[in-house]
Backbone as a chain_set.jsonl record, in Angstrom:
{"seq": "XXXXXXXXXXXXXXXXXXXXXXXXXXXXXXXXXXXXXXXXXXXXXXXXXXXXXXXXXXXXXXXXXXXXXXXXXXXXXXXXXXXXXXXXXXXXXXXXXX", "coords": {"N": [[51.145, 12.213, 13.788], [49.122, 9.217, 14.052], [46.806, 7.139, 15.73], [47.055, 3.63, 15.403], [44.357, 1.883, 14.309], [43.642, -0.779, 14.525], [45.768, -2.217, 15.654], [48.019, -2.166, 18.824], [49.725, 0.925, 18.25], [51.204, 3.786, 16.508], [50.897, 5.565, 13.473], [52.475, 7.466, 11.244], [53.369, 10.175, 8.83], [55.256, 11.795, 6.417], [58.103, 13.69, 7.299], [60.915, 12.875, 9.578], [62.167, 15.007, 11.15], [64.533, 17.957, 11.704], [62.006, 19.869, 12.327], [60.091, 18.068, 13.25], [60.83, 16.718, 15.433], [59.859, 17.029, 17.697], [57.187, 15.803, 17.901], [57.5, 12.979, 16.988], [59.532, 12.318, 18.838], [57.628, 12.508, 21.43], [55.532, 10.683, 20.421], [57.266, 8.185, 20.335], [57.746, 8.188, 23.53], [54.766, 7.389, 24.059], [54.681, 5.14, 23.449], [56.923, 3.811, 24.193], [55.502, 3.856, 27.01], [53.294, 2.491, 26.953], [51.569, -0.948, 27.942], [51.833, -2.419, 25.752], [52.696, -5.509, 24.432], [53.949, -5.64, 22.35], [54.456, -2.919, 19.998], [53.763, -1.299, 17.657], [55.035, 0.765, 14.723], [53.699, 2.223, 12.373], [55.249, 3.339, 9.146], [55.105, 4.006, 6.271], [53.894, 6.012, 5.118], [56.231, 7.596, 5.789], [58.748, 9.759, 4.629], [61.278, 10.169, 5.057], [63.885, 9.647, 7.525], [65.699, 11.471, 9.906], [69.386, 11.055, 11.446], [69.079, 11.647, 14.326], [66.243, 11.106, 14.536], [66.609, 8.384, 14.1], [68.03, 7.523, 16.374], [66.73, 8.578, 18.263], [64.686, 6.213, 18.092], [65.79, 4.18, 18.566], [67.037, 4.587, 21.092], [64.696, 4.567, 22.585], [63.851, 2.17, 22.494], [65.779, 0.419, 23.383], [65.442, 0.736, 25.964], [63.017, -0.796, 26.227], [61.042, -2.673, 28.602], [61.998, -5.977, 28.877], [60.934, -8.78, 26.917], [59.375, -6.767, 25.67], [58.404, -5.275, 22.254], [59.526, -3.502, 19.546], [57.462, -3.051, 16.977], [58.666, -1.914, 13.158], [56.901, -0.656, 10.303], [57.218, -0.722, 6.927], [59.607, 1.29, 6.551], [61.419, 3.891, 5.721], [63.809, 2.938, 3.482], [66.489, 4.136, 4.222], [66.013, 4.265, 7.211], [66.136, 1.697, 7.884], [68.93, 1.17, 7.103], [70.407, 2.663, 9.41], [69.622, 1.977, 11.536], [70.892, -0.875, 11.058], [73.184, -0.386, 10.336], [74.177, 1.184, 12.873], [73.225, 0.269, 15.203], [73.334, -2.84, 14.627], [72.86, -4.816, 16.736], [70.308, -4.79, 17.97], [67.742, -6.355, 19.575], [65.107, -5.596, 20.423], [63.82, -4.272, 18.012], [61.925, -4.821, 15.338], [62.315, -4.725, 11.687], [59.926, -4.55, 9.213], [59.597, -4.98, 5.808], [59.714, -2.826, 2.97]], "CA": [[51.064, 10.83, 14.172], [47.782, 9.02, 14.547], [46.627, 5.522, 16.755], [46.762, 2.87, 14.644], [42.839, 1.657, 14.763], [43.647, -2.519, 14.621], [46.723, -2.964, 16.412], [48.46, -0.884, 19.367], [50.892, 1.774, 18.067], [50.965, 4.843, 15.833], [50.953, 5.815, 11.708], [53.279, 8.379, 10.958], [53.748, 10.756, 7.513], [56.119, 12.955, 6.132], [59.745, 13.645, 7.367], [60.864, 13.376, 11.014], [63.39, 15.666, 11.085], [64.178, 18.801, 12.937], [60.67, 20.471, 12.502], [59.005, 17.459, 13.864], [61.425, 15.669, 16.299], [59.458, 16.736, 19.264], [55.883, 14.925, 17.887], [58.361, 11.99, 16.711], [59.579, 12.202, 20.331], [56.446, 12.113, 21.906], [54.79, 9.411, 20.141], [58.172, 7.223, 21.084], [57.289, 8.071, 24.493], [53.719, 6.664, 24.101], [55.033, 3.218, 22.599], [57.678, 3.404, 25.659], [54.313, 3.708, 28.242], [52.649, 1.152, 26.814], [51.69, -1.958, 28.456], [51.694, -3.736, 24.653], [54.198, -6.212, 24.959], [54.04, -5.139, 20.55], [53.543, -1.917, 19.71], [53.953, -0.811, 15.549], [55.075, 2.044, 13.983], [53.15, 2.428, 10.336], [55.652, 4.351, 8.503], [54.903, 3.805, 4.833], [53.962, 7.862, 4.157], [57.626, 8.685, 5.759], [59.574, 9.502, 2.911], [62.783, 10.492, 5.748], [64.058, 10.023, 8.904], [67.03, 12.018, 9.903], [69.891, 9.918, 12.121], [68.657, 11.99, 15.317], [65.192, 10.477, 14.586], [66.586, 6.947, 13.874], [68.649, 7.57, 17.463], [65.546, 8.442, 19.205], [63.999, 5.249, 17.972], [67.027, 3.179, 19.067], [67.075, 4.572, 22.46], [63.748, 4.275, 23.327], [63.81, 0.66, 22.173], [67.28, 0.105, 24.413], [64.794, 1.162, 27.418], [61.629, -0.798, 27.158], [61.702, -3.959, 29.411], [62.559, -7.625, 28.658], [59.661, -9.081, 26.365], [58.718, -5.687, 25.1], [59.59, -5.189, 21.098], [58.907, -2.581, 18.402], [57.731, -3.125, 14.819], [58.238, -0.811, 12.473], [56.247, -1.23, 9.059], [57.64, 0.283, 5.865], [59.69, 2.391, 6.8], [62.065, 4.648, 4.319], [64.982, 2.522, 3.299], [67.421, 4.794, 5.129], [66.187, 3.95, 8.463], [66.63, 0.128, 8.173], [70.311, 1.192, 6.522], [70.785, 3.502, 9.945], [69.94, 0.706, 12.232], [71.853, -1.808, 10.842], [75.056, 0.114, 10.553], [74.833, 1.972, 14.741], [72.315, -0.686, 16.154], [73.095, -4.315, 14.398], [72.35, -6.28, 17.993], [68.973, -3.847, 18.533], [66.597, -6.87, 19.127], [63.804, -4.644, 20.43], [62.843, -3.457, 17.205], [61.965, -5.663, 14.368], [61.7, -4.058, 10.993], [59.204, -5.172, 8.351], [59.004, -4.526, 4.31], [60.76, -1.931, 2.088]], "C": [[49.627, 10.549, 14.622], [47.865, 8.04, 14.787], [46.407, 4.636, 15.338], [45.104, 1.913, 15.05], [42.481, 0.043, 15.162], [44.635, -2.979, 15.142], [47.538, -1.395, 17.059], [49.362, -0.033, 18.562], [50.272, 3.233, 17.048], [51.449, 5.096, 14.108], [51.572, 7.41, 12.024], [52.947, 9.182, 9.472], [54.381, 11.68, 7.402], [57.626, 12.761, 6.142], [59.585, 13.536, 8.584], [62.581, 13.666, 10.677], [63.387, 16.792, 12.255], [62.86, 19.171, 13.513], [59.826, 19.378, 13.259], [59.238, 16.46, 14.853], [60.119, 15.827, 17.27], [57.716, 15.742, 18.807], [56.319, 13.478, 17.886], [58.586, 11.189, 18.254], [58.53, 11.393, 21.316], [55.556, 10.803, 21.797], [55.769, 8.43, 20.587], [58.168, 6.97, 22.482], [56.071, 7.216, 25.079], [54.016, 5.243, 23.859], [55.918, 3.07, 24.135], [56.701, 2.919, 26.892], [54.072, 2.733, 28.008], [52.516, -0.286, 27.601], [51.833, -3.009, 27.61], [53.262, -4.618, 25.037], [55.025, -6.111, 23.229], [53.363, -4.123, 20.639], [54.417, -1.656, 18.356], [54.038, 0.893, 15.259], [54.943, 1.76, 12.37], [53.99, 3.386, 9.833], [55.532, 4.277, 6.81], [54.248, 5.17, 4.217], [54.79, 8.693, 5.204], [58.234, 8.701, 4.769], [61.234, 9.877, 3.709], [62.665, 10.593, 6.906], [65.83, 10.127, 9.024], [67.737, 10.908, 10.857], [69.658, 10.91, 13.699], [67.301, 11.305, 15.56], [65.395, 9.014, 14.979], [67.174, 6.884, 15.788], [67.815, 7.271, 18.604], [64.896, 7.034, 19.282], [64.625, 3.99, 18.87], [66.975, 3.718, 20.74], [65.601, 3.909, 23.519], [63.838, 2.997, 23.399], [64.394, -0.218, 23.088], [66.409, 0.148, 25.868], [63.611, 0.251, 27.328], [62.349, -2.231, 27.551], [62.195, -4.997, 29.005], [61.041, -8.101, 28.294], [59.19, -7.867, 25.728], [59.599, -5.28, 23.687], [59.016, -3.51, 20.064], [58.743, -3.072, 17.18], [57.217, -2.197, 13.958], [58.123, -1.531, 11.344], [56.627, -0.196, 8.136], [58.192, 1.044, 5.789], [60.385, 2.867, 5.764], [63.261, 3.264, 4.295], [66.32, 2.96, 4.61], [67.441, 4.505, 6.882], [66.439, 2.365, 8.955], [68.536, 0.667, 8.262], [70.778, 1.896, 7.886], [70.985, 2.433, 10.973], [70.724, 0.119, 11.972], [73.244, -1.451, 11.142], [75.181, 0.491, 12.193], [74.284, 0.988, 15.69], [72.329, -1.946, 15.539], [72.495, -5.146, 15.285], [70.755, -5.44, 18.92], [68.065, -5.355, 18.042], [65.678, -6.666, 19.461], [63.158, -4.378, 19.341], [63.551, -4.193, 15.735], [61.222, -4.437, 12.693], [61.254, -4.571, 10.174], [58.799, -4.389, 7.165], [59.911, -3.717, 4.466], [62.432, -2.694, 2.445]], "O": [[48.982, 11.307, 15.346], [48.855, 7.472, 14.327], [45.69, 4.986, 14.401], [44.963, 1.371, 16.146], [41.516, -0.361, 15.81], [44.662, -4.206, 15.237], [47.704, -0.287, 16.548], [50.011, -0.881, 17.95], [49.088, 3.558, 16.961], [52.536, 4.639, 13.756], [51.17, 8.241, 12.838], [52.03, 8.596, 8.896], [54.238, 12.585, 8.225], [58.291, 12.036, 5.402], [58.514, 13.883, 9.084], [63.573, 13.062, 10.269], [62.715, 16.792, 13.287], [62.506, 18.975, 14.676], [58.858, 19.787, 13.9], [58.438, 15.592, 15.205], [59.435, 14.848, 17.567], [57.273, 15.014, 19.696], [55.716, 12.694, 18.617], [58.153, 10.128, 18.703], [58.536, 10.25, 21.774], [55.05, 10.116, 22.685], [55.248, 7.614, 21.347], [58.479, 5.851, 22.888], [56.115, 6.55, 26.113], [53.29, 4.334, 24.263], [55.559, 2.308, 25.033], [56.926, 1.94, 27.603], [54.509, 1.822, 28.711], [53.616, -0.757, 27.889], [51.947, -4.174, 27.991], [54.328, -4.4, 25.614], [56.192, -6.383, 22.947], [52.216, -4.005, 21.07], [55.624, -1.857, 18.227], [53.305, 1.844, 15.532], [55.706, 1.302, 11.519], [53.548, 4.519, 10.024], [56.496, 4.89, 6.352], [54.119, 5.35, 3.006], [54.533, 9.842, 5.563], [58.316, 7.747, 3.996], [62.252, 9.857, 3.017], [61.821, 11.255, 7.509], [66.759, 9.442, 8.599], [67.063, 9.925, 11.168], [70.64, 10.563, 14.357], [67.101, 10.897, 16.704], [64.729, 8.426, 15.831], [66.555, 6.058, 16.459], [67.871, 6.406, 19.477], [64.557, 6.621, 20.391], [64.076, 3.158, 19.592], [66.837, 2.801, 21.55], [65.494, 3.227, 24.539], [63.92, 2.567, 24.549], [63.905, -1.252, 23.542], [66.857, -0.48, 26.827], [62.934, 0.332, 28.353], [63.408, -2.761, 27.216], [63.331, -4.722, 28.62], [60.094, -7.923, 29.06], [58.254, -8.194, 24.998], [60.806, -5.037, 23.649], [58.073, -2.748, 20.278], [59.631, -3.459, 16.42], [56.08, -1.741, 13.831], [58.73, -2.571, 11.085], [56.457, 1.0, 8.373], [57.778, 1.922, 5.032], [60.086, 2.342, 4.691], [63.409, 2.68, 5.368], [66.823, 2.293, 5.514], [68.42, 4.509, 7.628], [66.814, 1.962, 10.056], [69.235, 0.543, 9.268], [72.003, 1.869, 7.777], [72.087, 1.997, 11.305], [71.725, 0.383, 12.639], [74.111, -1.95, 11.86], [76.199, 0.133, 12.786], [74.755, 0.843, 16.818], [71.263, -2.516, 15.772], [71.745, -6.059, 14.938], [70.366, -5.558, 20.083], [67.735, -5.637, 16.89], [64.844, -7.443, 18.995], [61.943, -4.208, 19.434], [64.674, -4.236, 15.233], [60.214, -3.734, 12.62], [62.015, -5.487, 9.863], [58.0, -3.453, 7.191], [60.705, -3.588, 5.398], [63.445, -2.235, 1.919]]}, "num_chains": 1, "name": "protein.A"}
């Protein structure tokens, strides 16, 4: 995961799966700190996120304050399709494209 260079949040690639929950983790932590009231997750070179990943995403989201959202960019298909079905009323975290 690296800082996105023009707007707060972090660019992702690969899989987040077992091997890489805990960086996955971590960076969800950083977006949680945040004082952005928007912070972005670039995922457009994930090609998978397992439903422990998508979970993580959803919890953190469930936790940040009132006014505080997530947007994720591009992400795989599967993780819109994961949301929708366990998290329909998740309005923390807006997803955009694919």
């Amino acid at each position: 995961m690296l800082p996105l260079a023009d707007r707060p949040g972090w660019k992702a690639a690969g899989e987040v799966g077992l091997l890489t929950r805990s960086a996955w983790e971590q960076a969800l932590c950083h977006l949680a700190r945040s004082d952005e009231e928007t912070c972005h997750l670039e995922l457009s070179a994930v090609t998978f996120v397992d439903v422990a990943g998508v979970s993580a995403l959803a919890m953190t989201a469930q936790g940040l304050p009132h006014g505080r959202r997530i947007v994720i960019e591009e992400p795989p298909a599967t993780l819109r399709r994961v949301l929708d079905l366990f998290w329909p009323d998740l309005l923390t975290v807006e997803v955009m494209g694919r």
